[in-house]
Amino acid sequence: MTGWVQIAGLGPGAEELVTPQAAQALAEATDIIGYIPYVARVPDREGLVKHASDNRVELDRSRHALELASAGRRVVVVSSGDPGVFAMASAVFEAVENGPPAWRDLDIRVLPGITAMLAASARAGAPLGHDFCAINLSDNLKPWSLIEKRLRLAAEADFAMAFYNPRSKSRPEGFAKALDVLKEACGDTRPVIFARAVSTPEESLRIVPLPDCTPEMADMRTMVLVGSSRTRIIDREGAPIVYTPRSTP
Amino acid sequence: MTGWVQIAGLGPGAEELVTPQAAQALAEATDIIGYIPYVARVPDREGLVKHASDNRVELDRSRHALELASAGRRVVVVSSGDPGVFAMASAVFEAVENGPPAWRDLDIRVLPGITAMLAASARAGAPLGHDFCAINLSDNLKPWSLIEKRLRLAAEADFAMAFYNPRSKSRPEGFAKALDVLKEACGDTRPVIFARAVSTPEESLRIVPLPDCTPEMADMRTMVLVGSSRTRIIDREGAPIVYTPRSTP
């Protein structure tokens, strides 16, 4: 048996957002590797071995996947969203680059998925409908000064912004600092979208003018989208629509 | 019959990248509206009316969809990729905002899809694995000065970058200017990925150091990804892997 690794994105949560390509990989796998809640999304079946691990062991998990594939297993590393956006694909390639040379010859594929910012954007309307950036607000793997620099430059560029990992229990102060930077750098009342657990039964969506945003509006299951200076709100019965026009005069 | 509009992303081209959610919308529709090649992707069936239109009539197309839904039709507006990323969602909401008040009460949903930059990124490895931005290089709807400003600020922020609509027959000079700005602002040999027609039989992928890039390497079917200063290349038999590490020291 020739082994392989496929790094698959399972989307934000709903099964109807899992691509047929990812579903096919799961059906062909002998082993599933990933963070506990993502592995739990894959149904058990005869002959399938599930290896669930806790958060923050991405490199160990990657090496495990590569070792299993070297031994001939068909391994799917599962991510939520898209594996190439703040998820497992970079970790696996870091392990490849720093591992035994033979790992470079393995059959490794990345299967794209619906990433959280695009699922959140779709629920709100089209806030990312013009130029935008995506920033991971966690300072586990980069200094806070770099995050702050990127926030200020993104505001100056008038990008809409999508924030992954805005706030965790262990770093509650980072998002408060980010909001302070944005309020100062943007200097207007553009809309902020707090989209929690999109496409799951716990989904909630909240649209708040930037000056009124407070840190506790986000947790680690929240995707935060900030409009550009051009972003519009369409009021109507029920939830308003937030969108960024295609053109800038 | 109660009408609705669903703005659906069909992904970059392969059927295995169409979400079950989008497939379900197509199955329930009475009418499909969109740009000729995207409408052509939807198989004919009894009772389905297909309205294909040429490029650059996005607002007319949007109003048509909203009129049909107002008359009780179930309308799917098809985009390639994700409809919220430089595609039809913003156009539909522009039409809603500027149209008759009754359009605001219509049942309008955006169905996310696999956007071109994430399909291209997956094929190359994980070049967008850290903070990044997405910029539409077309100056049809915004001044070139704004594009140039955003390129310079994105380079200063050390974002990886994804460029949509890099080059068209009618504007061949824009991408040449963009490359000049990037070569100057980045000042290093980071990798650039030219990913053409990803996931289709015409797919091609080319990885070129920034100083060696030339404008004719891109056309309108090409997605251009530019690494950050941290982006790595893993050489091996066959195509190299390009990825951006998760951490910045």
Tab-separated table of C-alpha atoms in Angstrom:
chain	number	residue	atom	x	y	z
A	1	MET	CA	0.000	0.000	0.000
A	2	THR	CA	1.333	3.451	-0.923
A	3	GLY	CA	0.788	5.932	1.830
A	4	TRP	CA	-0.287	9.529	1.512
A	5	VAL	CA	-1.221	12.574	3.562
A	6	GLN	CA	-4.166	14.757	2.650
A	7	ILE	CA	-4.689	17.888	4.743
A	8	ALA	CA	-8.411	18.502	4.485
A	9	GLY	CA	-10.571	21.468	5.433
A	10	LEU	CA	-13.925	20.484	6.924
A	11	GLY	CA	-15.388	23.995	6.684
A	12	PRO	CA	-16.893	25.979	9.552
A	13	GLY	CA	-19.123	23.245	10.976
A	14	ALA	CA	-22.138	22.334	8.833
A	15	GLU	CA	-21.871	19.110	6.841
A	16	GLU	CA	-23.411	20.870	3.814
A	17	LEU	CA	-20.223	22.961	3.640
A	18	VAL	CA	-17.838	19.983	3.409
A	19	THR	CA	-16.646	19.631	-0.195
A	20	PRO	CA	-17.138	16.292	-1.981
A	21	GLN	CA	-13.332	16.228	-2.379
A	22	ALA	CA	-12.805	16.304	1.394
A	23	ALA	CA	-15.574	13.743	1.947
A	24	GLN	CA	-13.871	11.432	-0.563
A	25	ALA	CA	-10.548	11.738	1.270
A	26	LEU	CA	-12.223	10.842	4.556
A	27	ALA	CA	-13.815	7.814	2.891
A	28	GLU	CA	-10.456	6.553	1.588
A	29	ALA	CA	-8.438	7.200	4.764
A	30	THR	CA	-7.051	4.566	7.104
A	31	ASP	CA	-6.180	7.214	9.706
A	32	ILE	CA	-7.618	10.561	10.779
A	33	ILE	CA	-5.411	12.964	12.705
A	34	GLY	CA	-6.337	16.284	14.256
A	35	TYR	CA	-7.592	18.394	17.103
A	36	ILE	CA	-10.184	16.570	19.224
A	37	PRO	CA	-13.378	18.378	18.098
A	38	TYR	CA	-12.471	18.124	14.393
A	39	VAL	CA	-11.654	14.400	14.571
A	40	ALA	CA	-14.965	13.932	16.394
A	41	ARG	CA	-16.769	15.231	13.278
A	42	VAL	CA	-15.632	12.159	11.284
A	43	PRO	CA	-17.992	9.176	11.762
A	44	ASP	CA	-16.458	5.927	12.999
A	45	ARG	CA	-16.216	3.048	10.570
A	46	GLU	CA	-14.549	-0.374	10.398
A	47	GLY	CA	-10.811	-0.073	9.740
A	48	LEU	CA	-10.571	3.656	10.425
A	49	VAL	CA	-8.162	4.703	13.181
A	50	LYS	CA	-8.771	8.093	14.734
A	51	HIS	CA	-5.926	9.938	16.448
A	52	ALA	CA	-7.297	12.956	18.312
A	53	SER	CA	-4.931	15.335	20.052
A	54	ASP	CA	-5.224	18.515	22.077
A	55	ASN	CA	-4.540	22.034	20.879
A	56	ARG	CA	-0.981	23.404	20.536
A	57	VAL	CA	0.667	20.114	19.476
A	58	GLU	CA	0.429	20.865	15.742
A	59	LEU	CA	4.024	19.838	14.970
A	60	ASP	CA	3.816	16.543	16.891
A	61	ARG	CA	0.581	15.809	15.079
A	62	SER	CA	2.183	16.629	11.723
A	63	ARG	CA	5.171	14.340	12.326
A	64	HIS	CA	2.802	11.571	13.380
A	65	ALA	CA	0.884	11.949	10.110
A	66	LEU	CA	4.097	11.870	8.059
A	67	GLU	CA	5.395	8.788	9.912
A	68	LEU	CA	2.147	6.935	9.337
A	69	ALA	CA	2.149	7.829	5.624
A	70	SER	CA	5.782	6.674	5.376
A	71	ALA	CA	4.604	3.333	6.726
A	72	GLY	CA	2.009	3.097	3.975
A	73	ARG	CA	-1.071	4.469	5.741
A	74	ARG	CA	-3.562	6.810	4.058
A	75	VAL	CA	-3.760	9.729	6.443
A	76	VAL	CA	-6.185	12.641	6.490
A	77	VAL	CA	-5.147	15.531	8.722
A	78	VAL	CA	-8.361	17.386	9.480
A	79	SER	CA	-8.664	21.133	10.021
A	80	SER	CA	-11.756	23.206	10.455
A	81	GLY	CA	-12.282	25.823	7.774
A	82	ASP	CA	-9.514	25.815	5.178
A	83	PRO	CA	-6.282	24.019	6.146
A	84	GLY	CA	-4.168	26.728	4.493
A	85	VAL	CA	-5.559	29.602	6.593
A	86	PHE	CA	-4.158	29.606	10.154
A	87	ALA	CA	-4.541	25.847	10.292
A	88	MET	CA	-2.699	22.549	9.780
A	89	ALA	CA	-1.155	22.881	6.289
A	90	SER	CA	1.731	25.146	7.358
A	91	ALA	CA	2.447	22.916	10.366
A	92	VAL	CA	2.709	19.820	8.168
A	93	PHE	CA	5.090	21.576	5.756
A	94	GLU	CA	7.210	22.863	8.643
A	95	ALA	CA	7.525	19.231	9.764
A	96	VAL	CA	8.428	18.169	6.208
A	97	GLU	CA	11.100	20.843	5.841
A	98	ASN	CA	12.725	19.953	9.158
A	99	GLY	CA	12.213	16.179	8.968
A	100	PRO	CA	13.965	13.277	7.227
A	101	PRO	CA	14.601	13.897	3.489
A	102	ALA	CA	12.354	10.962	2.559
A	103	TRP	CA	9.319	12.896	3.788
A	104	ARG	CA	9.722	15.285	0.835
A	105	ASP	CA	8.891	12.485	-1.567
A	106	LEU	CA	5.633	11.589	0.143
A	107	ASP	CA	2.355	12.184	-1.668
A	108	ILE	CA	1.021	15.210	0.253
A	109	ARG	CA	-2.019	17.183	-0.855
A	110	VAL	CA	-3.933	20.102	0.609
A	111	LEU	CA	-7.718	20.010	0.102
A	112	PRO	CA	-9.198	23.505	0.416
A	113	GLY	CA	-12.273	24.200	2.531
A	114	ILE	CA	-14.687	27.001	3.398
A	115	THR	CA	-12.674	29.167	5.754
A	116	ALA	CA	-14.360	30.854	8.719
A	117	MET	CA	-14.060	34.427	7.413
A	118	LEU	CA	-15.904	33.584	4.197
A	119	ALA	CA	-18.650	31.673	6.004
A	120	ALA	CA	-19.061	34.621	8.388
A	121	SER	CA	-18.985	37.120	5.540
A	122	ALA	CA	-21.692	35.202	3.679
A	123	ARG	CA	-23.983	35.248	6.730
A	124	ALA	CA	-23.583	39.012	7.155
A	125	GLY	CA	-23.894	39.923	3.459
A	126	ALA	CA	-20.606	40.715	1.709
A	127	PRO	CA	-18.377	42.740	4.062
A	128	LEU	CA	-15.251	41.288	2.386
A	129	GLY	CA	-16.553	42.164	-1.078
A	130	HIS	CA	-13.618	44.468	-1.786
A	131	ASP	CA	-9.878	44.396	-0.884
A	132	PHE	CA	-9.313	42.880	2.557
A	133	CYS	CA	-6.783	41.248	4.858
A	134	ALA	CA	-6.792	38.312	7.265
A	135	ILE	CA	-4.846	38.554	10.528
A	136	ASN	CA	-4.389	35.994	13.291
A	137	LEU	CA	-4.692	37.989	16.522
A	138	SER	CA	-3.026	35.314	18.648
A	139	ASP	CA	0.396	36.355	19.884
A	140	ASN	CA	1.427	32.771	20.668
A	141	LEU	CA	3.597	32.611	17.553
A	142	LYS	CA	4.453	36.244	16.811
A	143	PRO	CA	5.157	39.347	18.859
A	144	TRP	CA	2.311	41.698	19.717
A	145	SER	CA	4.233	44.597	18.142
A	146	LEU	CA	3.897	42.936	14.722
A	147	ILE	CA	0.148	42.482	15.175
A	148	GLU	CA	-0.234	46.140	16.110
A	149	LYS	CA	1.872	47.233	13.130
A	150	ARG	CA	-0.289	45.187	10.760
A	151	LEU	CA	-3.499	46.583	12.232
A	152	ARG	CA	-2.305	50.152	11.727
A	153	LEU	CA	-1.128	49.523	8.150
A	154	ALA	CA	-4.338	47.652	7.309
A	155	ALA	CA	-6.358	50.626	8.541
A	156	GLU	CA	-4.192	53.007	6.508
A	157	ALA	CA	-4.700	50.812	3.420
A	158	ASP	CA	-8.455	50.893	4.133
A	159	PHE	CA	-8.730	47.124	3.904
A	160	ALA	CA	-11.737	45.343	5.334
A	161	MET	CA	-10.261	43.001	7.955
A	162	ALA	CA	-10.924	39.476	9.191
A	163	PHE	CA	-9.533	38.419	12.560
A	164	TYR	CA	-8.903	34.798	13.472
A	165	ASN	CA	-8.372	33.715	17.096
A	166	PRO	CA	-9.366	37.125	18.474
A	167	ARG	CA	-9.444	36.163	22.135
A	168	SER	CA	-8.585	33.235	24.358
A	169	LYS	CA	-8.875	32.639	28.095
A	170	SER	CA	-5.101	32.706	28.410
A	171	ARG	CA	-4.737	36.006	26.501
A	172	PRO	CA	-7.838	38.073	27.245
A	173	GLU	CA	-6.021	41.398	26.921
A	174	GLY	CA	-4.888	41.096	23.270
A	175	PHE	CA	-8.267	41.751	21.718
A	176	ALA	CA	-8.830	44.754	24.009
A	177	LYS	CA	-5.561	46.219	22.743
A	178	ALA	CA	-6.516	45.442	19.130
A	179	LEU	CA	-9.832	47.270	19.532
A	180	ASP	CA	-8.040	50.291	21.005
A	181	VAL	CA	-5.648	50.394	18.037
A	182	LEU	CA	-8.507	50.099	15.536
A	183	LYS	CA	-10.668	52.766	17.192
A	184	GLU	CA	-7.731	55.157	17.008
A	185	ALA	CA	-6.493	54.170	13.540
A	186	CYS	CA	-9.887	54.005	11.816
A	187	GLY	CA	-11.467	56.995	13.550
A	188	ASP	CA	-14.981	56.321	12.294
A	189	THR	CA	-18.052	54.236	12.991
A	190	ARG	CA	-17.544	51.440	10.476
A	191	PRO	CA	-19.410	48.201	11.291
A	192	VAL	CA	-17.792	45.279	13.100
A	193	ILE	CA	-19.306	41.815	12.799
A	194	PHE	CA	-18.963	39.298	15.592
A	195	ALA	CA	-19.837	35.964	14.004
A	196	ARG	CA	-19.795	33.053	16.439
A	197	ALA	CA	-19.929	29.352	15.530
A	198	VAL	CA	-21.219	30.096	12.026
A	199	SER	CA	-23.224	27.296	10.374
A	200	THR	CA	-23.627	25.389	13.662
A	201	PRO	CA	-26.714	25.287	15.930
A	202	GLU	CA	-24.961	27.761	18.269
A	203	GLU	CA	-24.505	30.353	15.523
A	204	SER	CA	-24.897	33.987	16.513
A	205	LEU	CA	-24.221	37.160	14.577
A	206	ARG	CA	-23.878	40.645	16.031
A	207	ILE	CA	-23.194	43.886	14.145
A	208	VAL	CA	-21.729	46.678	16.272
A	209	PRO	CA	-20.321	50.107	15.322
A	210	LEU	CA	-16.564	50.114	15.987
A	211	PRO	CA	-16.679	52.758	18.757
A	212	ASP	CA	-19.141	50.594	20.723
A	213	CYS	CA	-17.166	47.324	20.490
A	214	THR	CA	-15.947	45.758	23.741
A	215	PRO	CA	-13.499	42.864	24.171
A	216	GLU	CA	-15.978	40.415	25.695
A	217	MET	CA	-18.026	40.436	22.473
A	218	ALA	CA	-15.521	37.877	21.100
A	219	ASP	CA	-14.254	34.508	22.266
A	220	MET	CA	-12.163	31.810	20.512
A	221	ARG	CA	-15.185	30.601	18.543
A	222	THR	CA	-15.825	34.100	17.187
A	223	MET	CA	-14.719	35.387	13.823
A	224	VAL	CA	-14.421	39.180	13.836
A	225	LEU	CA	-14.856	41.120	10.593
A	226	VAL	CA	-14.235	44.860	10.386
A	227	GLY	CA	-15.577	46.814	7.445
A	228	SER	CA	-13.541	49.293	5.427
A	229	SER	CA	-14.469	52.978	5.400
A	230	ARG	CA	-16.702	52.163	2.386
A	231	THR	CA	-18.693	49.353	4.014
A	232	ARG	CA	-22.467	49.880	3.987
A	233	ILE	CA	-25.336	48.715	6.179
A	234	ILE	CA	-28.743	48.039	4.645
A	235	ASP	CA	-31.411	48.287	7.330
A	236	ARG	CA	-34.510	46.157	6.985
A	237	GLU	CA	-36.869	43.947	8.985
A	238	GLY	CA	-34.688	41.431	10.799
A	239	ALA	CA	-30.882	41.399	10.627
A	240	PRO	CA	-29.356	44.177	8.530
A	241	ILE	CA	-27.152	43.383	5.523
A	242	VAL	CA	-23.498	44.491	5.679
A	243	TYR	CA	-21.600	44.769	2.416
A	244	THR	CA	-18.604	46.516	0.904
A	245	PRO	CA	-19.272	47.978	-2.567
A	246	ARG	CA	-17.127	46.863	-5.474
A	247	SER	CA	-16.111	50.345	-6.479
A	248	THR	CA	-14.174	53.175	-4.877
A	249	PRO	CA	-14.580	56.579	-6.544
B	1	MET	CA	-44.660	30.293	-4.514
B	2	THR	CA	-42.323	32.383	-2.350
B	3	GLY	CA	-39.340	33.623	-4.262
B	4	TRP	CA	-35.779	33.839	-3.085
B	5	VAL	CA	-32.288	34.702	-4.286
B	6	GLN	CA	-29.300	32.575	-3.359
B	7	ILE	CA	-25.896	33.856	-4.479
B	8	ALA	CA	-23.850	30.695	-4.788
B	9	GLY	CA	-20.127	30.107	-5.188
B	10	LEU	CA	-19.297	27.244	-7.542
B	11	GLY	CA	-15.618	27.105	-6.547
B	12	PRO	CA	-12.664	27.337	-8.937
B	13	GLY	CA	-13.871	24.817	-11.522
B	14	ALA	CA	-13.849	21.184	-10.380
B	15	GLU	CA	-17.203	19.690	-9.456
B	16	GLU	CA	-15.611	18.031	-6.397
B	17	LEU	CA	-15.115	21.546	-4.981
B	18	VAL	CA	-18.796	22.542	-5.197
B	19	THR	CA	-20.322	22.390	-1.704
B	20	PRO	CA	-23.432	20.239	-1.130
B	21	GLN	CA	-25.145	23.460	-0.032
B	22	ALA	CA	-24.559	25.091	-3.433
B	23	ALA	CA	-25.560	21.894	-5.256
B	24	GLN	CA	-28.821	21.841	-3.281
B	25	ALA	CA	-29.562	25.456	-4.246
B	26	LEU	CA	-29.002	24.641	-7.919
B	27	ALA	CA	-31.356	21.658	-7.576
B	28	GLU	CA	-34.143	23.804	-6.085
B	29	ALA	CA	-33.787	26.763	-8.443
B	30	THR	CA	-36.221	27.789	-11.134
B	31	ASP	CA	-33.736	30.269	-12.607
B	32	ILE	CA	-29.954	30.496	-12.885
B	33	ILE	CA	-28.379	33.894	-13.512
B	34	GLY	CA	-24.731	34.695	-14.142
B	35	TYR	CA	-21.772	35.192	-16.415
B	36	ILE	CA	-21.893	32.910	-19.467
B	37	PRO	CA	-19.166	30.369	-18.490
B	38	TYR	CA	-20.504	29.957	-14.949
B	39	VAL	CA	-24.095	29.439	-16.066
B	40	ALA	CA	-22.761	26.872	-18.555
B	41	ARG	CA	-21.502	24.804	-15.623
B	42	VAL	CA	-25.086	24.123	-14.473
B	43	PRO	CA	-26.648	21.135	-16.290
B	44	ASP	CA	-29.925	21.718	-18.106
B	45	ARG	CA	-33.060	20.194	-16.648
B	46	GLU	CA	-36.786	20.424	-17.211
B	47	GLY	CA	-38.235	23.611	-15.743
B	48	LEU	CA	-34.909	25.344	-15.232
B	49	VAL	CA	-34.458	28.688	-16.977
B	50	LYS	CA	-30.884	29.812	-17.555
B	51	HIS	CA	-30.085	33.498	-18.032
B	52	ALA	CA	-26.476	33.907	-19.135
B	53	SER	CA	-25.006	37.366	-19.570
B	54	ASP	CA	-21.681	38.829	-20.532
B	55	ASN	CA	-19.100	40.306	-18.219
B	56	ARG	CA	-19.459	43.840	-16.767
B	57	VAL	CA	-23.244	43.822	-16.471
B	58	GLU	CA	-23.227	42.766	-12.813
B	59	LEU	CA	-25.805	45.345	-11.682
B	60	ASP	CA	-28.252	44.575	-14.508
B	61	ARG	CA	-27.907	40.901	-13.685
B	62	SER	CA	-28.522	41.594	-9.995
B	63	ARG	CA	-31.659	43.616	-10.671
B	64	HIS	CA	-32.928	40.867	-12.941
B	65	ALA	CA	-32.434	38.314	-10.151
B	66	LEU	CA	-34.263	40.512	-7.630
B	67	GLU	CA	-37.152	41.141	-10.042
B	68	LEU	CA	-37.537	37.424	-10.702
B	69	ALA	CA	-37.482	36.634	-6.957
B	70	SER	CA	-40.085	39.365	-6.362
B	71	ALA	CA	-42.285	37.556	-8.865
B	72	GLY	CA	-41.961	34.337	-6.869
B	73	ARG	CA	-39.091	32.643	-8.717
B	74	ARG	CA	-36.309	30.740	-6.926
B	75	VAL	CA	-33.183	32.311	-8.333
B	76	VAL	CA	-29.572	31.210	-7.969
B	77	VAL	CA	-27.001	33.825	-8.977
B	78	VAL	CA	-23.855	31.849	-9.770
B	79	SER	CA	-20.298	33.065	-9.187
B	80	SER	CA	-17.086	31.196	-9.578
B	81	GLY	CA	-15.074	30.839	-6.386
B	82	ASP	CA	-16.761	32.504	-3.430
B	83	PRO	CA	-19.518	35.017	-4.247
B	84	GLY	CA	-18.338	37.342	-1.465
B	85	VAL	CA	-14.791	37.750	-2.832
B	86	PHE	CA	-14.672	40.067	-5.866
B	87	ALA	CA	-17.821	38.442	-7.217
B	88	MET	CA	-21.606	38.784	-7.364
B	89	ALA	CA	-22.650	39.211	-3.695
B	90	SER	CA	-21.652	42.872	-3.440
B	91	ALA	CA	-23.320	43.627	-6.767
B	92	VAL	CA	-26.620	42.119	-5.614
B	93	PHE	CA	-26.541	44.109	-2.360
B	94	GLU	CA	-25.735	47.318	-4.262
B	95	ALA	CA	-28.842	46.656	-6.321
B	96	VAL	CA	-30.868	46.004	-3.157
B	97	GLU	CA	-29.691	49.204	-1.484
B	98	ASN	CA	-30.512	51.324	-4.521
B	99	GLY	CA	-33.667	49.483	-5.575
B	100	PRO	CA	-37.322	49.506	-4.491
B	101	PRO	CA	-37.781	49.166	-0.689
B	102	ALA	CA	-39.615	45.841	-1.151
B	103	TRP	CA	-36.379	44.205	-2.321
B	104	ARG	CA	-35.015	44.534	1.228
B	105	ASP	CA	-37.633	42.088	2.461
B	106	LEU	CA	-36.726	39.389	-0.034
B	107	ASP	CA	-35.177	36.146	1.196
B	108	ILE	CA	-31.566	36.616	0.041
B	109	ARG	CA	-28.760	34.275	1.068
B	110	VAL	CA	-25.069	34.051	0.200
B	111	LEU	CA	-23.666	30.513	-0.102
B	112	PRO	CA	-19.888	30.511	0.372
B	113	GLY	CA	-17.564	28.688	-2.006
B	114	ILE	CA	-13.904	27.783	-2.442
B	115	THR	CA	-12.372	31.047	-3.581
B	116	ALA	CA	-9.576	31.035	-6.169
B	117	MET	CA	-6.789	32.166	-3.829
B	118	LEU	CA	-7.414	29.275	-1.443
B	119	ALA	CA	-7.593	26.717	-4.245
B	120	ALA	CA	-4.334	28.094	-5.659
B	121	SER	CA	-2.709	28.191	-2.228
B	122	ALA	CA	-3.639	24.547	-1.613
B	123	ARG	CA	-2.046	23.482	-4.895
B	124	ALA	CA	1.213	25.271	-4.082
B	125	GLY	CA	1.418	24.215	-0.426
B	126	ALA	CA	0.403	26.871	2.099
B	127	PRO	CA	1.723	30.269	0.963
B	128	LEU	CA	-1.220	32.022	2.695
B	129	GLY	CA	-0.568	30.131	5.949
B	130	HIS	CA	0.080	33.321	7.863
B	131	ASP	CA	-1.363	36.883	7.763
B	132	PHE	CA	-2.265	37.882	4.208
B	133	CYS	CA	-4.309	40.245	2.073
B	134	ALA	CA	-6.430	39.938	-1.064
B	135	ILE	CA	-6.402	42.726	-3.643
B	136	ASN	CA	-8.316	43.068	-6.899
B	137	LEU	CA	-5.785	44.478	-9.396
B	138	SER	CA	-8.430	45.661	-11.832
B	139	ASP	CA	-8.708	49.429	-11.997
B	140	ASN	CA	-12.139	49.324	-13.623
B	141	LEU	CA	-13.801	50.240	-10.332
B	142	LYS	CA	-11.101	52.043	-8.372
B	143	PRO	CA	-8.233	54.410	-9.199
B	144	TRP	CA	-4.800	52.953	-9.854
B	145	SER	CA	-3.354	55.211	-7.124
B	146	LEU	CA	-5.353	53.293	-4.502
B	147	ILE	CA	-4.083	49.944	-5.810
B	148	GLU	CA	-0.514	51.181	-5.643
B	149	LYS	CA	-1.013	52.531	-2.118
B	150	ARG	CA	-2.396	49.197	-0.962
B	151	LEU	CA	0.486	47.271	-2.551
B	152	ARG	CA	3.057	49.440	-0.764
B	153	LEU	CA	1.297	49.184	2.606
B	154	ALA	CA	0.820	45.415	2.209
B	155	ALA	CA	4.547	45.042	1.548
B	156	GLU	CA	5.344	47.184	4.587
B	157	ALA	CA	3.009	45.029	6.712
B	158	ASP	CA	4.778	41.949	5.313
B	159	PHE	CA	1.509	40.316	4.340
B	160	ALA	CA	1.488	37.462	1.886
B	161	MET	CA	-0.699	38.725	-0.973
B	162	ALA	CA	-3.289	37.277	-3.317
B	163	PHE	CA	-4.157	39.137	-6.514
B	164	TYR	CA	-7.443	38.690	-8.334
B	165	ASN	CA	-7.896	39.899	-11.928
B	166	PRO	CA	-4.201	40.632	-12.406
B	167	ARG	CA	-4.302	41.308	-16.100
B	168	SER	CA	-6.780	41.715	-18.919
B	169	LYS	CA	-6.472	42.357	-22.618
B	170	SER	CA	-7.948	45.827	-22.126
B	171	ARG	CA	-5.565	46.753	-19.293
B	172	PRO	CA	-2.277	44.970	-19.971
B	173	GLU	CA	-0.164	47.672	-18.312
B	174	GLY	CA	-1.626	47.436	-14.782
B	175	PHE	CA	0.065	44.204	-13.812
B	176	ALA	CA	3.408	45.456	-15.143
B	177	LYS	CA	3.105	48.491	-12.880
B	178	ALA	CA	2.103	46.284	-9.938
B	179	LEU	CA	5.191	44.117	-10.407
B	180	ASP	CA	7.400	47.215	-10.508
B	181	VAL	CA	5.914	48.462	-7.240
B	182	LEU	CA	6.355	45.073	-5.577
B	183	LYS	CA	9.942	44.598	-6.737
B	184	GLU	CA	10.798	47.980	-5.259
B	185	ALA	CA	8.720	47.699	-2.059
B	186	CYS	CA	9.670	44.115	-1.193
B	187	GLY	CA	13.313	44.281	-2.213
B	188	ASP	CA	13.941	40.552	-1.931
B	189	THR	CA	13.522	37.295	-3.844
B	190	ARG	CA	10.335	35.992	-2.244
B	191	PRO	CA	8.411	33.465	-4.355
B	192	VAL	CA	5.502	34.421	-6.588
B	193	ILE	CA	2.994	31.759	-7.650
B	194	PHE	CA	1.169	32.019	-10.967
B	195	ALA	CA	-1.728	29.600	-10.653
B	196	ARG	CA	-3.833	29.339	-13.784
B	197	ALA	CA	-7.223	27.628	-14.085
B	198	VAL	CA	-6.733	25.710	-10.849
B	199	SER	CA	-8.689	22.452	-10.548
B	200	THR	CA	-9.562	22.407	-14.270
B	201	PRO	CA	-7.917	20.322	-17.031
B	202	GLU	CA	-5.998	23.463	-18.114
B	203	GLU	CA	-4.430	23.941	-14.674
B	204	SER	CA	-0.862	25.168	-14.577
B	205	LEU	CA	1.304	26.300	-11.686
B	206	ARG	CA	4.496	28.260	-11.912
B	207	ILE	CA	6.728	29.441	-9.057
B	208	VAL	CA	8.997	32.372	-9.899
B	209	PRO	CA	11.274	34.539	-7.707
B	210	LEU	CA	9.845	38.078	-7.573
B	211	PRO	CA	12.783	39.738	-9.403
B	212	ASP	CA	12.264	37.376	-12.361
B	213	CYS	CA	8.519	37.925	-12.744
B	214	THR	CA	7.248	39.433	-15.993
B	215	PRO	CA	3.748	40.712	-16.789
B	216	GLU	CA	2.924	38.099	-19.426
B	217	MET	CA	3.170	35.339	-16.829
B	218	ALA	CA	-0.421	36.236	-15.829
B	219	ASP	CA	-3.714	36.515	-17.679
B	220	MET	CA	-7.305	36.899	-16.456
B	221	ARG	CA	-7.518	33.206	-15.567
B	222	THR	CA	-4.417	33.454	-13.381
B	223	MET	CA	-4.408	33.876	-9.630
B	224	VAL	CA	-1.171	35.485	-8.453
B	225	LEU	CA	0.082	34.796	-4.921
B	226	VAL	CA	3.101	36.597	-3.479
B	227	GLY	CA	4.812	35.209	-0.403
B	228	SER	CA	5.764	37.273	2.631
B	229	SER	CA	9.410	37.744	3.573
B	230	ARG	CA	9.046	34.581	5.697
B	231	THR	CA	7.692	32.309	2.935
B	232	ARG	CA	9.741	29.139	2.380
B	233	ILE	CA	10.327	26.859	-0.597
B	234	ILE	CA	10.868	23.128	-0.043
B	235	ASP	CA	12.730	21.674	-2.995
B	236	ARG	CA	12.073	18.056	-3.934
B	237	GLU	CA	11.520	15.801	-6.950
B	238	GLY	CA	8.719	17.397	-8.943
B	239	ALA	CA	7.076	20.701	-8.052
B	240	PRO	CA	8.466	22.412	-4.947
B	241	ILE	CA	6.262	23.171	-1.948
B	242	VAL	CA	5.734	26.837	-1.031
B	243	TYR	CA	4.529	27.642	2.473
B	244	THR	CA	4.536	30.452	5.002
B	245	PRO	CA	5.401	29.321	8.537
B	246	ARG	CA	2.940	29.939	11.347
B	247	SER	CA	5.410	31.757	13.530
B	248	THR	CA	7.438	34.967	13.278
B	249	PRO	CA	10.300	35.275	15.771
